[in-house]
Structure formats: structure tokens, C-alpha cells
PDB file of C-alpha atoms and ligand atoms in Angstrom:
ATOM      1  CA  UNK A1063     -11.994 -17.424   7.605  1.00  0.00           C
ATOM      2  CA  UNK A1064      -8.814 -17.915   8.923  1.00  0.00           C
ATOM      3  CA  UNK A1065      -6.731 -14.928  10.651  1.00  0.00           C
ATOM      4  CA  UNK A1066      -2.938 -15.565  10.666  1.00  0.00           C
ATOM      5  CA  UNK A1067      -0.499 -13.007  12.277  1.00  0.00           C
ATOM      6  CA  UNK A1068       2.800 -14.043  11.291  1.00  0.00           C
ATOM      7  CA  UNK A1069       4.555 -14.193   8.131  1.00  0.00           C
ATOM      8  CA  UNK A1070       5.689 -18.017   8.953  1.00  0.00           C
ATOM      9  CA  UNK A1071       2.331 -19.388   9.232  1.00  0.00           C
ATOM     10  CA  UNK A1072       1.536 -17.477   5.780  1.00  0.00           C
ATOM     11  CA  UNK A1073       4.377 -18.587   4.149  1.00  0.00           C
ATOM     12  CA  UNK A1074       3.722 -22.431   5.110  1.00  0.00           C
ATOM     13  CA  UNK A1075      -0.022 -22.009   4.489  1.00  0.00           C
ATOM     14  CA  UNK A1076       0.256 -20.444   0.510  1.00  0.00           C
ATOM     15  CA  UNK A1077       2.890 -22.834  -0.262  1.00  0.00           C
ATOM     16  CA  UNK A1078       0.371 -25.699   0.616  1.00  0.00           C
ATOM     17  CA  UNK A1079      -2.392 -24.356  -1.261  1.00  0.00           C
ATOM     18  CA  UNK A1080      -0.332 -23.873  -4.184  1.00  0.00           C
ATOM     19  CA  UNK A1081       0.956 -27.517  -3.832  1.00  0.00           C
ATOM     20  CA  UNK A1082      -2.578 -28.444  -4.427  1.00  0.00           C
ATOM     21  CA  UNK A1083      -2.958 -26.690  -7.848  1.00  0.00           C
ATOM     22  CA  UNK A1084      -5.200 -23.865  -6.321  1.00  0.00           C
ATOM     23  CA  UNK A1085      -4.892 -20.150  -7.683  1.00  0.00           C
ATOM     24  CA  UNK A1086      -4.521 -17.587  -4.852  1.00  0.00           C
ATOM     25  CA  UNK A1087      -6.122 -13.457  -5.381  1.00  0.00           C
ATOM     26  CA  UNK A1088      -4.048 -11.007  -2.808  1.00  0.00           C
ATOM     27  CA  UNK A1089      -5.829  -8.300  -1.831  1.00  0.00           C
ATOM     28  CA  UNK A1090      -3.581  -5.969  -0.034  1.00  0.00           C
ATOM     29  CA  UNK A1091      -5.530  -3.515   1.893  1.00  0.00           C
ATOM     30  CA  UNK A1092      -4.492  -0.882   4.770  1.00  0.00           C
ATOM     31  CA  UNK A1093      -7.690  -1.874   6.546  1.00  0.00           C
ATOM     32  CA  UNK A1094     -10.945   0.584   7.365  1.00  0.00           C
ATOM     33  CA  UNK A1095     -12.608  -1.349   4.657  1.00  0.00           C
ATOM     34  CA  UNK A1096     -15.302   0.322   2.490  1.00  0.00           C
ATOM     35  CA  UNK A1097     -17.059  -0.760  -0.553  1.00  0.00           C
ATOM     36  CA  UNK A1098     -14.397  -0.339  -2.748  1.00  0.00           C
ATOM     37  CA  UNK A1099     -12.335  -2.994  -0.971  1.00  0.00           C
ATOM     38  CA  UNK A1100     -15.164  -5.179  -1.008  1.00  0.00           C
ATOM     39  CA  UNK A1101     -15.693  -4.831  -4.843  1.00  0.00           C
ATOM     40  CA  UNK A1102     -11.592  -5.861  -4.882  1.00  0.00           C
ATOM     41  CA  UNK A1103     -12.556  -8.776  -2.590  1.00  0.00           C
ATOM     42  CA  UNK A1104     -15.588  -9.763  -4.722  1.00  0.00           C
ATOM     43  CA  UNK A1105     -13.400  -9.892  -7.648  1.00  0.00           C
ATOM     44  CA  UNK A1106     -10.420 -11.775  -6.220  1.00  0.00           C
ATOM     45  CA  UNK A1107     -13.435 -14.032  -5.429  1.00  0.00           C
ATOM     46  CA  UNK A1108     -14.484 -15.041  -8.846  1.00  0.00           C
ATOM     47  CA  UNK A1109     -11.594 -15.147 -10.329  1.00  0.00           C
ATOM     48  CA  UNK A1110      -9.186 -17.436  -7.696  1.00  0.00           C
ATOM     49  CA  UNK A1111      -9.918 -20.589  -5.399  1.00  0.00           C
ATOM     50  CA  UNK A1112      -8.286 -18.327  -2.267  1.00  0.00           C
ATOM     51  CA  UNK A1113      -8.881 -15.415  -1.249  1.00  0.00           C
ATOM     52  CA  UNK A1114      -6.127 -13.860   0.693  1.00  0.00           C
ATOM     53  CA  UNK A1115      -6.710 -10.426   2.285  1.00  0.00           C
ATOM     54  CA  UNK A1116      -3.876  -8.406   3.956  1.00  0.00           C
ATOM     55  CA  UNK A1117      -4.707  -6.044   6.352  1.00  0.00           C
ATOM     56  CA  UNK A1118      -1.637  -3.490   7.867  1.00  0.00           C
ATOM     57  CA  UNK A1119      -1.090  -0.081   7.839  1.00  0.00           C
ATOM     58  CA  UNK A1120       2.625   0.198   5.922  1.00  0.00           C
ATOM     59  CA  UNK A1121       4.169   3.010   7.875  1.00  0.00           C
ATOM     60  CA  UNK A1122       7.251   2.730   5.679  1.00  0.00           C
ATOM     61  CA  UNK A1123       4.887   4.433   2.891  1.00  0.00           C
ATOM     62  CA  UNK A1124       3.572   7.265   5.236  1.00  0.00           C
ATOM     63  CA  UNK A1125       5.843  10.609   4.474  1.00  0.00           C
ATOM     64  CA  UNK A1126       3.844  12.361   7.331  1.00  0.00           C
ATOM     65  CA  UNK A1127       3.759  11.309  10.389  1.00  0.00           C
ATOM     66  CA  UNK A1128       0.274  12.964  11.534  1.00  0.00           C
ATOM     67  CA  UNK A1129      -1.589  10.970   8.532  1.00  0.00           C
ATOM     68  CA  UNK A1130      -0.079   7.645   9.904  1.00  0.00           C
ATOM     69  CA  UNK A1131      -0.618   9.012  13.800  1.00  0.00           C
ATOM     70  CA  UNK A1132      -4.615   9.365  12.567  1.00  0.00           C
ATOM     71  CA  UNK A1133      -4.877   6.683   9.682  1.00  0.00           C
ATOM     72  CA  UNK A1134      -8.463   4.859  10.985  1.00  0.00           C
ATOM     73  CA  UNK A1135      -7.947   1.569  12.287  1.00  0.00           C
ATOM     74  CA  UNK A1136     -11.011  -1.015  13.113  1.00  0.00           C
ATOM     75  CA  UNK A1137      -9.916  -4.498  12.520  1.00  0.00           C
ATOM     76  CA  UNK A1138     -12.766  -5.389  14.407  1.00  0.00           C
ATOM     77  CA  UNK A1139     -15.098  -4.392  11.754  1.00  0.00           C
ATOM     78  CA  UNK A1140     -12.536  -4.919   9.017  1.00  0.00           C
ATOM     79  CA  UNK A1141     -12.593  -8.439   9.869  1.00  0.00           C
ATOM     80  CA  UNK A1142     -16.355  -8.739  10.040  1.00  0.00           C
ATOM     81  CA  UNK A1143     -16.243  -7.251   6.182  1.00  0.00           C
ATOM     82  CA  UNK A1144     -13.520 -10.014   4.813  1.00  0.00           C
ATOM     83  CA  UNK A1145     -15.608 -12.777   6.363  1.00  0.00           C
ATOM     84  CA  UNK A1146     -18.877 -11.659   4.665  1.00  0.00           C
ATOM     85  CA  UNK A1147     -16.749 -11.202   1.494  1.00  0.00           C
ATOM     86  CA  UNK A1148     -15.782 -14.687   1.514  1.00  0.00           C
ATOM     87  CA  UNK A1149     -12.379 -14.436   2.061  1.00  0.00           C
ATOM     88  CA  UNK A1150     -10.326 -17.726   3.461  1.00  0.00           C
ATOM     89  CA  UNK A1151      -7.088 -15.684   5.133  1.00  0.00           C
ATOM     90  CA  UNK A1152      -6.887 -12.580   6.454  1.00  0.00           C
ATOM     91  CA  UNK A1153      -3.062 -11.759   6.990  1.00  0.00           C
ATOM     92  CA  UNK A1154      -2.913  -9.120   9.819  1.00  0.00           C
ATOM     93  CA  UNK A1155       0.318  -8.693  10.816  1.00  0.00           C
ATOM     94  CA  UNK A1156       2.232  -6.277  13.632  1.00  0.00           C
ATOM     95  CA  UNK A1157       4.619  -3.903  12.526  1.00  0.00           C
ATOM     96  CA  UNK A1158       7.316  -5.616  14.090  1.00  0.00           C
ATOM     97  CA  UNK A1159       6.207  -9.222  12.232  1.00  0.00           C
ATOM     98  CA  UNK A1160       6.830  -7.456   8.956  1.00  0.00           C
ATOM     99  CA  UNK A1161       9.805  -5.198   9.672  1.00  0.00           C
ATOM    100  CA  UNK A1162      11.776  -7.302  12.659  1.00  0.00           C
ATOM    101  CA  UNK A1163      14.962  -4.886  10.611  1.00  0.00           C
ATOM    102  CA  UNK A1164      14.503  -1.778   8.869  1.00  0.00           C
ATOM    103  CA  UNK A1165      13.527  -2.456   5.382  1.00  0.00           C
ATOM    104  CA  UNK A1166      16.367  -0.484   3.665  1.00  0.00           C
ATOM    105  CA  UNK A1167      16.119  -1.672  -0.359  1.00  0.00           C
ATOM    106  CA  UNK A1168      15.422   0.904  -2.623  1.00  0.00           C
ATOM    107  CA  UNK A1169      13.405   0.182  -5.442  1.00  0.00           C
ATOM    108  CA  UNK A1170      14.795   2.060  -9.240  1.00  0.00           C
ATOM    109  CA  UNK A1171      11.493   3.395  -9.797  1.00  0.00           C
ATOM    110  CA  UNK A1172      12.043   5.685 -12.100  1.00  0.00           C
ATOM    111  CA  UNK A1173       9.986   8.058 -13.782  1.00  0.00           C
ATOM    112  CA  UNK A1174       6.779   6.680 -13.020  1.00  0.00           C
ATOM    113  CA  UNK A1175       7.442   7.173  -9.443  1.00  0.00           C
ATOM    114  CA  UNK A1176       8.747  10.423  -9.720  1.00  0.00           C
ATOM    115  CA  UNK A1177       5.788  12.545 -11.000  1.00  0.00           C
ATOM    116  CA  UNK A1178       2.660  13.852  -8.836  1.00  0.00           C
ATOM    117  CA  UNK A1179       2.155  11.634  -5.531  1.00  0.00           C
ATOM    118  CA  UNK A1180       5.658  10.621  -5.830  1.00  0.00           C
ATOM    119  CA  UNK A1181       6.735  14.626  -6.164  1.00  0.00           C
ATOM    120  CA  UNK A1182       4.807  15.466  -3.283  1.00  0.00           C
ATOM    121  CA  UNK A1183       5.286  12.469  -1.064  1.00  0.00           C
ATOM    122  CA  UNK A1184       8.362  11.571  -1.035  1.00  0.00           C
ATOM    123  CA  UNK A1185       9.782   8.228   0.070  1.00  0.00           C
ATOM    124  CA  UNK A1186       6.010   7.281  -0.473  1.00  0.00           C
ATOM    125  CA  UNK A1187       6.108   4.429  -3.743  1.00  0.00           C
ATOM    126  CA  UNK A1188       9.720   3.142  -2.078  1.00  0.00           C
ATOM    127  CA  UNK A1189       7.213   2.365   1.089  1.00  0.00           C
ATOM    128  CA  UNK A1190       4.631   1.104  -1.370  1.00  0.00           C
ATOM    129  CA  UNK A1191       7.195  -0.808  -3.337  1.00  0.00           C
ATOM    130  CA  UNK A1192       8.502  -2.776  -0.049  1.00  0.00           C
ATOM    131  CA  UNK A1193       5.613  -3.835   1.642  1.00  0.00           C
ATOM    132  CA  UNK A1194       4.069  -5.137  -1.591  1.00  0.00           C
ATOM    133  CA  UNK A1195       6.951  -7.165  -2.412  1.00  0.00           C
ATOM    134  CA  UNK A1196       7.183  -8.373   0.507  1.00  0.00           C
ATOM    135  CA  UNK A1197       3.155  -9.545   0.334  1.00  0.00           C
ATOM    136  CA  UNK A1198       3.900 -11.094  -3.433  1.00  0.00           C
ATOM    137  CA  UNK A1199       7.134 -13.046  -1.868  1.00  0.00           C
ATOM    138  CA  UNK A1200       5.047 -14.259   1.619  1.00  0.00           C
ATOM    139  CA  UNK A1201       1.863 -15.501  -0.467  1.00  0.00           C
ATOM    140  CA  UNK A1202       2.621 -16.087  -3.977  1.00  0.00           C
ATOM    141  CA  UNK A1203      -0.222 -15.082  -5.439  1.00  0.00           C
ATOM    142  CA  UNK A1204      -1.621 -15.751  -8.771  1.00  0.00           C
ATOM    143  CA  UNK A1205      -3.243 -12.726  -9.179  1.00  0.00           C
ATOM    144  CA  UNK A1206      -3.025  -9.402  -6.854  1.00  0.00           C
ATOM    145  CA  UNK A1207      -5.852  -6.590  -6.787  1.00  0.00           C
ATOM    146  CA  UNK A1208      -6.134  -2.882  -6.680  1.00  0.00           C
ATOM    147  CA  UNK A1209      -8.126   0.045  -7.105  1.00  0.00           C
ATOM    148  CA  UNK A1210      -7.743   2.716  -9.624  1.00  0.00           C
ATOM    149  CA  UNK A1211      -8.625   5.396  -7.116  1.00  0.00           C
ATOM    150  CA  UNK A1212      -4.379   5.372  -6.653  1.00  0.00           C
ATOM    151  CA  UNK A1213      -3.952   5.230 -10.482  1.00  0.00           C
ATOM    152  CA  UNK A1214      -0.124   5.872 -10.160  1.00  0.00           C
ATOM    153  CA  UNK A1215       0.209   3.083  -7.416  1.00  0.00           C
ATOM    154  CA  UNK A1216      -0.618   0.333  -9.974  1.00  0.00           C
ATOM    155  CA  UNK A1217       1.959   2.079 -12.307  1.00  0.00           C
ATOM    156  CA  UNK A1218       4.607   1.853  -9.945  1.00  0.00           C
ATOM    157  CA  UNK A1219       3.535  -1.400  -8.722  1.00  0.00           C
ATOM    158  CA  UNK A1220       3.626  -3.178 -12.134  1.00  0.00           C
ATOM    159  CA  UNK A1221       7.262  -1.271 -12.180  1.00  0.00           C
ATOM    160  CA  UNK A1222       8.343  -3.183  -9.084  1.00  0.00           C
ATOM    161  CA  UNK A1223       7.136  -6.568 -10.079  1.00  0.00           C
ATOM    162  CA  UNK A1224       8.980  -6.001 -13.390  1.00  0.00           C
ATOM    163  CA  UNK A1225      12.222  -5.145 -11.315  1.00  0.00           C
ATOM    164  CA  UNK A1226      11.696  -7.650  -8.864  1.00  0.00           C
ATOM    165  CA  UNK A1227      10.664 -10.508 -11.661  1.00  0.00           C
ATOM    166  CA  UNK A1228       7.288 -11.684 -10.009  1.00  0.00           C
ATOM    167  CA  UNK A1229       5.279 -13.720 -12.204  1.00  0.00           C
ATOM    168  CA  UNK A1230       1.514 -12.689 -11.522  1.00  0.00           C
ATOM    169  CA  UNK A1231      -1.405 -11.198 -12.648  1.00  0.00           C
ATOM    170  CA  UNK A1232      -1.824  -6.904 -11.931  1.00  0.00           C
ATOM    171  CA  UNK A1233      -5.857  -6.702 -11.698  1.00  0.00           C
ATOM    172  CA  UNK A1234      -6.812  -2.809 -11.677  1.00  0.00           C
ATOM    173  CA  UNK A1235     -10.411  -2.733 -10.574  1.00  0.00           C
ATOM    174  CA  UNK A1236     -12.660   0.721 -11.067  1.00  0.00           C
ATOM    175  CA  UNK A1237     -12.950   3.429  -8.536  1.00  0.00           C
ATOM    176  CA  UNK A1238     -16.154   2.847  -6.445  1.00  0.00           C
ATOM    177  CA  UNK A1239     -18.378   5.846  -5.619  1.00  0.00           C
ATOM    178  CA  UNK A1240     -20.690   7.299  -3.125  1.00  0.00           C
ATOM    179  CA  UNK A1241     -24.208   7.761  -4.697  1.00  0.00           C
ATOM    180  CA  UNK A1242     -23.055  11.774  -4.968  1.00  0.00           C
ATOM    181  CA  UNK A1243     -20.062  10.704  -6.563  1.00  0.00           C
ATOM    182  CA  UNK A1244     -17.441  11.144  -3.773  1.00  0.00           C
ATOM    183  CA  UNK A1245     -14.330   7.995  -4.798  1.00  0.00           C
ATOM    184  CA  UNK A1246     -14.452   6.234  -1.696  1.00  0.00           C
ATOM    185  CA  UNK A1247     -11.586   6.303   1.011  1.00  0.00           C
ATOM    186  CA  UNK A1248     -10.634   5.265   4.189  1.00  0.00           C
ATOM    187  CA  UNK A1249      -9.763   8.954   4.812  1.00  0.00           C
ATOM    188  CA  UNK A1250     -14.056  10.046   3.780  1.00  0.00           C
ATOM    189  CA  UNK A1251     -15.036   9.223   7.882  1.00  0.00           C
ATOM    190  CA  UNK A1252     -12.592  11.955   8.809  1.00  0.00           C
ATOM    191  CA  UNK A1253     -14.317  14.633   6.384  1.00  0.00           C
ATOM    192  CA  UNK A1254     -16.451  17.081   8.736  1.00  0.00           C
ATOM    193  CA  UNK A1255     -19.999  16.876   7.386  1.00  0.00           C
ATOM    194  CA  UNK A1256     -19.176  20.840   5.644  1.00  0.00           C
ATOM    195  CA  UNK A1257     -16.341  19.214   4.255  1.00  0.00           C
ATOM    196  CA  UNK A1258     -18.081  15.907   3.058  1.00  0.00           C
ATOM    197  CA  UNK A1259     -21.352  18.064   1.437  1.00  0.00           C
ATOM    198  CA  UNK A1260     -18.520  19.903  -0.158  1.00  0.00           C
ATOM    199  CA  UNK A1261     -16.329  17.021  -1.470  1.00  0.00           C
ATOM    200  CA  UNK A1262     -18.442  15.483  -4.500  1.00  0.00           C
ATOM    201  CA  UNK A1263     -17.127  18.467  -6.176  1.00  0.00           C
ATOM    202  CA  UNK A1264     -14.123  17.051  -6.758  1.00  0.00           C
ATOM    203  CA  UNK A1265     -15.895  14.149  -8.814  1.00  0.00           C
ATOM    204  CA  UNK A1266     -18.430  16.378 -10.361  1.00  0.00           C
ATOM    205  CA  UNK A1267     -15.928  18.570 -11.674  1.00  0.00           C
ATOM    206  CA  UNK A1268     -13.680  16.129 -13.284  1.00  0.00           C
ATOM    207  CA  UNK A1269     -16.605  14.720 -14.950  1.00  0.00           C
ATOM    208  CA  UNK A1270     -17.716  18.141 -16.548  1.00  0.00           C
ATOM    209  CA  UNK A1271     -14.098  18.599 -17.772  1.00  0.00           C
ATOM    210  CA  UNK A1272     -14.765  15.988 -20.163  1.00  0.00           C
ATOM    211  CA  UNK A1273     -16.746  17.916 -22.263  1.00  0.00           C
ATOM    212  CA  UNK A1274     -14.453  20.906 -21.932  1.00  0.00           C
ATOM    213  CA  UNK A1275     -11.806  19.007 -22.949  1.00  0.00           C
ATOM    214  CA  UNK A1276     -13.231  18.383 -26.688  1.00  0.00           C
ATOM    215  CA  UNK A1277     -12.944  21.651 -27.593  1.00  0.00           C
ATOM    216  CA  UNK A1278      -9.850  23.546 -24.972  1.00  0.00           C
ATOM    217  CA  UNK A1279      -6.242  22.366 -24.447  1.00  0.00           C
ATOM    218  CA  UNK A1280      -4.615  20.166 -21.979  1.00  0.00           C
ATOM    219  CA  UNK A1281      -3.350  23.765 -20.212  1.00  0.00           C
ATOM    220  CA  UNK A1282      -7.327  25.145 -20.473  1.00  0.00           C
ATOM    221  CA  UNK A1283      -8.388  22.083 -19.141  1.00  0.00           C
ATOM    222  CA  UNK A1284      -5.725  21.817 -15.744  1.00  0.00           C
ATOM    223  CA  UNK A1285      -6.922  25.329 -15.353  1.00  0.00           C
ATOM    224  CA  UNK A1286     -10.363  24.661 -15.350  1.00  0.00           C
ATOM    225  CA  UNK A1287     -10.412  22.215 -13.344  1.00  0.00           C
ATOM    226  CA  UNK A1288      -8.197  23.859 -10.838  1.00  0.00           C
ATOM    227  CA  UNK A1289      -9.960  26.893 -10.610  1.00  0.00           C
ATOM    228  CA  UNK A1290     -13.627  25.217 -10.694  1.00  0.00           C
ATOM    229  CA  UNK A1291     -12.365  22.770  -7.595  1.00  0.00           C
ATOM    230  CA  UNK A1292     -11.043  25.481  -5.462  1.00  0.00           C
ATOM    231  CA  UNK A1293     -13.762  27.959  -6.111  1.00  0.00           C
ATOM    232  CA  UNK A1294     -15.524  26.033  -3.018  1.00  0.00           C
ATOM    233  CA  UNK A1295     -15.354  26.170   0.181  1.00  0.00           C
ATOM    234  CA  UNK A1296     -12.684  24.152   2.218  1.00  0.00           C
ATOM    235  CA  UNK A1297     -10.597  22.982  -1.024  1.00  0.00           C
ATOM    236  CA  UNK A1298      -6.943  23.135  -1.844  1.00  0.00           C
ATOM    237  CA  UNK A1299      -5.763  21.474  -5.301  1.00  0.00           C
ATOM    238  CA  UNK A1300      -2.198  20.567  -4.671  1.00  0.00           C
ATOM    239  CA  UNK A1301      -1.828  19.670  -8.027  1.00  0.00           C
ATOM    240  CA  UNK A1302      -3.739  18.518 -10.962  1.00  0.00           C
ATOM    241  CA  UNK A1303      -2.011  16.634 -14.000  1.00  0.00           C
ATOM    242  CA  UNK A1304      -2.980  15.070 -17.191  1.00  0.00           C
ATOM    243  CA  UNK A1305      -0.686  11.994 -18.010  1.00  0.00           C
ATOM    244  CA  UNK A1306      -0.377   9.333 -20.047  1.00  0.00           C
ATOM    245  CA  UNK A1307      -2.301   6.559 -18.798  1.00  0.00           C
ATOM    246  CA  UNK A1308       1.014   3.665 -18.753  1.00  0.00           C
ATOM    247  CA  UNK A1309       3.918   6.183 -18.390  1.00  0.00           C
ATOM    248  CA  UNK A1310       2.200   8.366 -16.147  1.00  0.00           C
ATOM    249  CA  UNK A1311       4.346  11.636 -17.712  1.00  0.00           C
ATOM    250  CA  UNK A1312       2.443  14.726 -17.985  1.00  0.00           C
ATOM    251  CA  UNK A1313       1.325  15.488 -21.401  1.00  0.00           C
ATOM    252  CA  UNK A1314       1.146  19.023 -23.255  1.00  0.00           C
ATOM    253  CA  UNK A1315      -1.257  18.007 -26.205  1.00  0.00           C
ATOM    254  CA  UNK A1316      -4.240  15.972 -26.138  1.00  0.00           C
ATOM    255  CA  UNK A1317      -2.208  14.086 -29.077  1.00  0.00           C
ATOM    256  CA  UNK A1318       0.386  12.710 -27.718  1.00  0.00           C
ATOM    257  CA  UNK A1319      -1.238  10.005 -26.042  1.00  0.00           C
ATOM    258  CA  UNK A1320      -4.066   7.313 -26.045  1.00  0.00           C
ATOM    259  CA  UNK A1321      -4.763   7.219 -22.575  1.00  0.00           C
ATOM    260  CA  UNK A1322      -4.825  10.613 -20.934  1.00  0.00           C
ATOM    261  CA  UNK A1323      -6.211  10.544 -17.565  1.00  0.00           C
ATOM    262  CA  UNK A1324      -6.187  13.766 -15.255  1.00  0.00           C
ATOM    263  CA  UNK A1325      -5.124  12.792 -11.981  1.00  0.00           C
ATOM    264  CA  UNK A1326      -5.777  15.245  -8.780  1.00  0.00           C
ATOM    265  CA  UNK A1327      -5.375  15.556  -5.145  1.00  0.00           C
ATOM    266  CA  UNK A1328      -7.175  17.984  -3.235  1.00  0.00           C
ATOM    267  CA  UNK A1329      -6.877  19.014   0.636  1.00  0.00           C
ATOM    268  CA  UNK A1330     -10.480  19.220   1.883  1.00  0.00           C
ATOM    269  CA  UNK A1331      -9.691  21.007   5.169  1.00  0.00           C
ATOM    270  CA  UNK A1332      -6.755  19.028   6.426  1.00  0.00           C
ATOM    271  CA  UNK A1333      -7.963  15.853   4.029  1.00  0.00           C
ATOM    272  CA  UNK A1334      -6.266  14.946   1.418  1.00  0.00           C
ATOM    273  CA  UNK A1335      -8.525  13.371  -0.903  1.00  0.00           C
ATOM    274  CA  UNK A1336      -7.422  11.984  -4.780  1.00  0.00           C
ATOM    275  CA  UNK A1337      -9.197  11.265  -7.565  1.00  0.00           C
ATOM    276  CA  UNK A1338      -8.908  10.803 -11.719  1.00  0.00           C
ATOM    277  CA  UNK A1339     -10.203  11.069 -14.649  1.00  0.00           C
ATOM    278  CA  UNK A1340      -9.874   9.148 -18.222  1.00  0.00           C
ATOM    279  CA  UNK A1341     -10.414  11.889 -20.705  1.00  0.00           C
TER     280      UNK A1341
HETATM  281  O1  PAF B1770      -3.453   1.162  -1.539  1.00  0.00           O
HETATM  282  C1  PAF B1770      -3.218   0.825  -0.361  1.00  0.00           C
HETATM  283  O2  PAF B1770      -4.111   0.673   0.467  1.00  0.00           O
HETATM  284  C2  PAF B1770      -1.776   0.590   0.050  1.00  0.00           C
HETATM  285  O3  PAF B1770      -0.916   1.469  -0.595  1.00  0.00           O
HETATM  286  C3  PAF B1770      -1.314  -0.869  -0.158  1.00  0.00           C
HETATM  287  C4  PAF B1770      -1.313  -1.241  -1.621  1.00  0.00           C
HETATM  288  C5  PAF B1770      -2.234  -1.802   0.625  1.00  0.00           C
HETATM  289  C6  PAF B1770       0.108  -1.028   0.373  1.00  0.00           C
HETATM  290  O4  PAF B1770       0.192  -0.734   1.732  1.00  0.00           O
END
């Protein structure tokens, strides 16, 4: 595996490979690399002749400075991971490589970036929105990977390459889960082990809202799901929605859409965990 640091050297090194017919699979990653990244990696893998990982913690996408200040960083390790994953570049940039100016574009989201984590974190999908973009203009790719966990991020992401006209492949790949049924995240290892016996619940209760769904309303099933998830110990909803699946507006009757898929984030202690749910 090759590590490059600079956005030159990535540049001259996709533009090669592409010159020789081969496909290239981004996987854009903020590092502390779990299983679900590896099941992104694994896919990129099958489906592309590269396999280019990024690795950088986008601090243009943090709203709060404390969660960037704390966000884990082991390249070390991360590095060991893309190398047993079979990936041929890892792209770890500095902060000042990628942003030697301020990045000031603003990306016309619109309404898919203005609901849930875009209401409560704001600034957040503009952060997204750069640093992608910039990752789809340095490598090219032919296709670019990422996990449903941040259902709304793919939204908004598919929104920018529409804006932006890139002309690639958007591969969503499933959540990944611990064995209790916990969505994996870089921000689990910072769960205290109270908070991490507690934190399957969030999982677990989504699931059982299925079911409750067939026979209550959308508004019977938010509240159920609210209620059930802070009835614990240590947990804070800070909101729950039910959206459409592609628009990601919240929906009123189970009717009016398709795709409904409950979306929720939950402070466990001071972690803020997310989840969803296809109903
Ligand atoms: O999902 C993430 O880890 C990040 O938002 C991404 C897509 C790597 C951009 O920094």
C-alpha cells in the first residue's frame, strides 16, 4: 500500500491509473477504522481495480469544537486496517495540505440539508459538502463509498455531486453492527462501559418499532420510540424523525411515501450516537 500526503502526488497518481483504463473506489473515511469501514473497503475492493482510502478528520464539518478537540485519531492502526483490506493508496493528508486557504464555497443544499443533522449541526453538510468535493476532484473516482449509518450524508452528498456535475457512482453500503446490535462508530470507544451496556437500546428499540408501526401512526410511532429510548439510563433523544427515504422531509402519514426510514440521534452521556431505521 502506498501512503501519499499531498494532494499533488494524488492528483498525478489517479490521473495515471485512469490513463491506463483502471476503475478507481474512494473510500473517504475520518479514520479510527472499525468494521464498518472495512466492509466499505471490502466492497470498493470487488467492485474497482484501486482502492483509494482517504483518511482526515474534516474540521470544516465539525460545528463543535470539543467533538473535533476529542474525535479519536490512530493512523497507526488505521493504516494497519487499509493494508489488510487491500487497499493500494491511502491519502492522509494535513489540514493545511487540504485547506492551504479557507474553503469559503457554499454549497445550495437545500432541503435535504436542512432537516435533522443539518437543523442541529449547523454548517455541518457545507463541511461535508467541501471536503468531499474536493476528494471526487483530487482522485476521480469511478465509484465512491459510504455507510448508511449517516443516511442523510449520502442524501446530501448525491445533492452536491448533482450541483457540482461529477460523473460517478454513489455506493450506500448497510450499517454494520456489534453482535448486541450497537451501529458501529468511531465515537463507541468513548462510551463508558454503563453507557456502552446501555447503548444497544437504541438499536433494539428501533427494531421493535417496526411492528408498532403496522398498526399506530407516524406521531405514535416518534413517540414511542422517544419515550422507550430515553426511559434508560444515560440517554437523551435529540430528535427522532421519520422521512422519506430520497427527500429526506419528515412525513405525517405512513402513505405518503415508499421509503420511510426513522432516523435518530441520541446523547449517551456526552455521546452522541445516530442510528435509522427503514420502516
Ligand atoms: O462520514 C464520514 O466519515 C465523513 O463525513 C466523510 C464522508 C469522510 C467526510 O469527512
Amino acid at each position: 500500500m502506498e501512503i501519499i500526503r499531498t494532494v499533488a502526488e494524488l492528483e498525478q497518481k489517479t490521473e495515471q491509473l485512469r490513463r491506463q483504463g483502471l476503475s478507481i473506489g474512494l473510500v473517504p473515511t475520518m479514520g479510527a477504522l472499525h468494521a464498518g469501514h472495512m466492509s466499505l473497503i471490502a466492497r470498493a475492493r470487488k467492485e474497482n481495480d484501486i482502492v483509494v482510502a482517504s483518511v482526515f478528520v474534516n474540521p470544516t464539518q465539525f460545528n463543535n469544537p470539543d467533538d473535533l478537540k476529542t474525535y479519536p485519531r490512530t493512523e497507526k492502526a488505521d493504516c494497519k486496517l487499509l493494508e489488510e483490506g487491500g487497499v493500494d493508496i491511502a491519502f492522509i493528508p494535513s489540514v493545511e495540505e487540504i485547506y492551504p486557504e479557507p474553503d469559503t464555497r457554499v454549497f445550495e443544499l437545500g432541503p435535504v440539508a436542512e432537516v435533522m443533522e443539518g437543523a442541529m449541526r449547523p454548517g455541518h453538510f457545507n463541511g461535508v459538502a467541501q471536503i468531499v468535493s474536493k476528494l471526487f476532484a483530487m482522485t476521480v473516482p469511478t465509484r465512491a463509498y459510504f455507510g448508511e449509518k449517516d443516511f442523510q450524508q449520502i442524501a446530501v452528498i448525491r445533492k452536491m455531486v448533482e450541483l457540482e456535475g461529477f460523473d460517478l457512482e454513489i455506493v450506500p453500503c448497510p450499517i454494520c453492527r456489534e453482535e448486541d446490535g450497537l451501529a458501529l462508530s468511531s465515537r463507541n470507544v468513548r462510551l463508558t462501559p454503563a453507557q456502552r451496556a446501555i447503548a444497544p437500546a437504541i438499536a433494539k428499540t428501533l427494531a421493535s418499532s417496526v411492528d408498532w408501526a403496522k398498526d399506530h401512526t407516524v406521531d405514535q410511532t416518534k413517540r414511542f420510540v422517544i419515550d422507550t429510548v430515553n426511559s434508560f439510563p444515560h440517554m437523551n433523544v435529540e430528535y427522532y424523525e421519520i422521512v422519506d427515504g430520497k427527500t429526506m422531509q419528515p412525513i405525517k402519514n405512513w402513505e405518503e411515501t415508499k421509503e420511510p426510514v426513522g432516523c435518530i440521534t441520541v446523547f449517551c452521556g456526552d455521546v452522541r450516537l445516530i442510528d435509522n431505521i427503514r420502516y
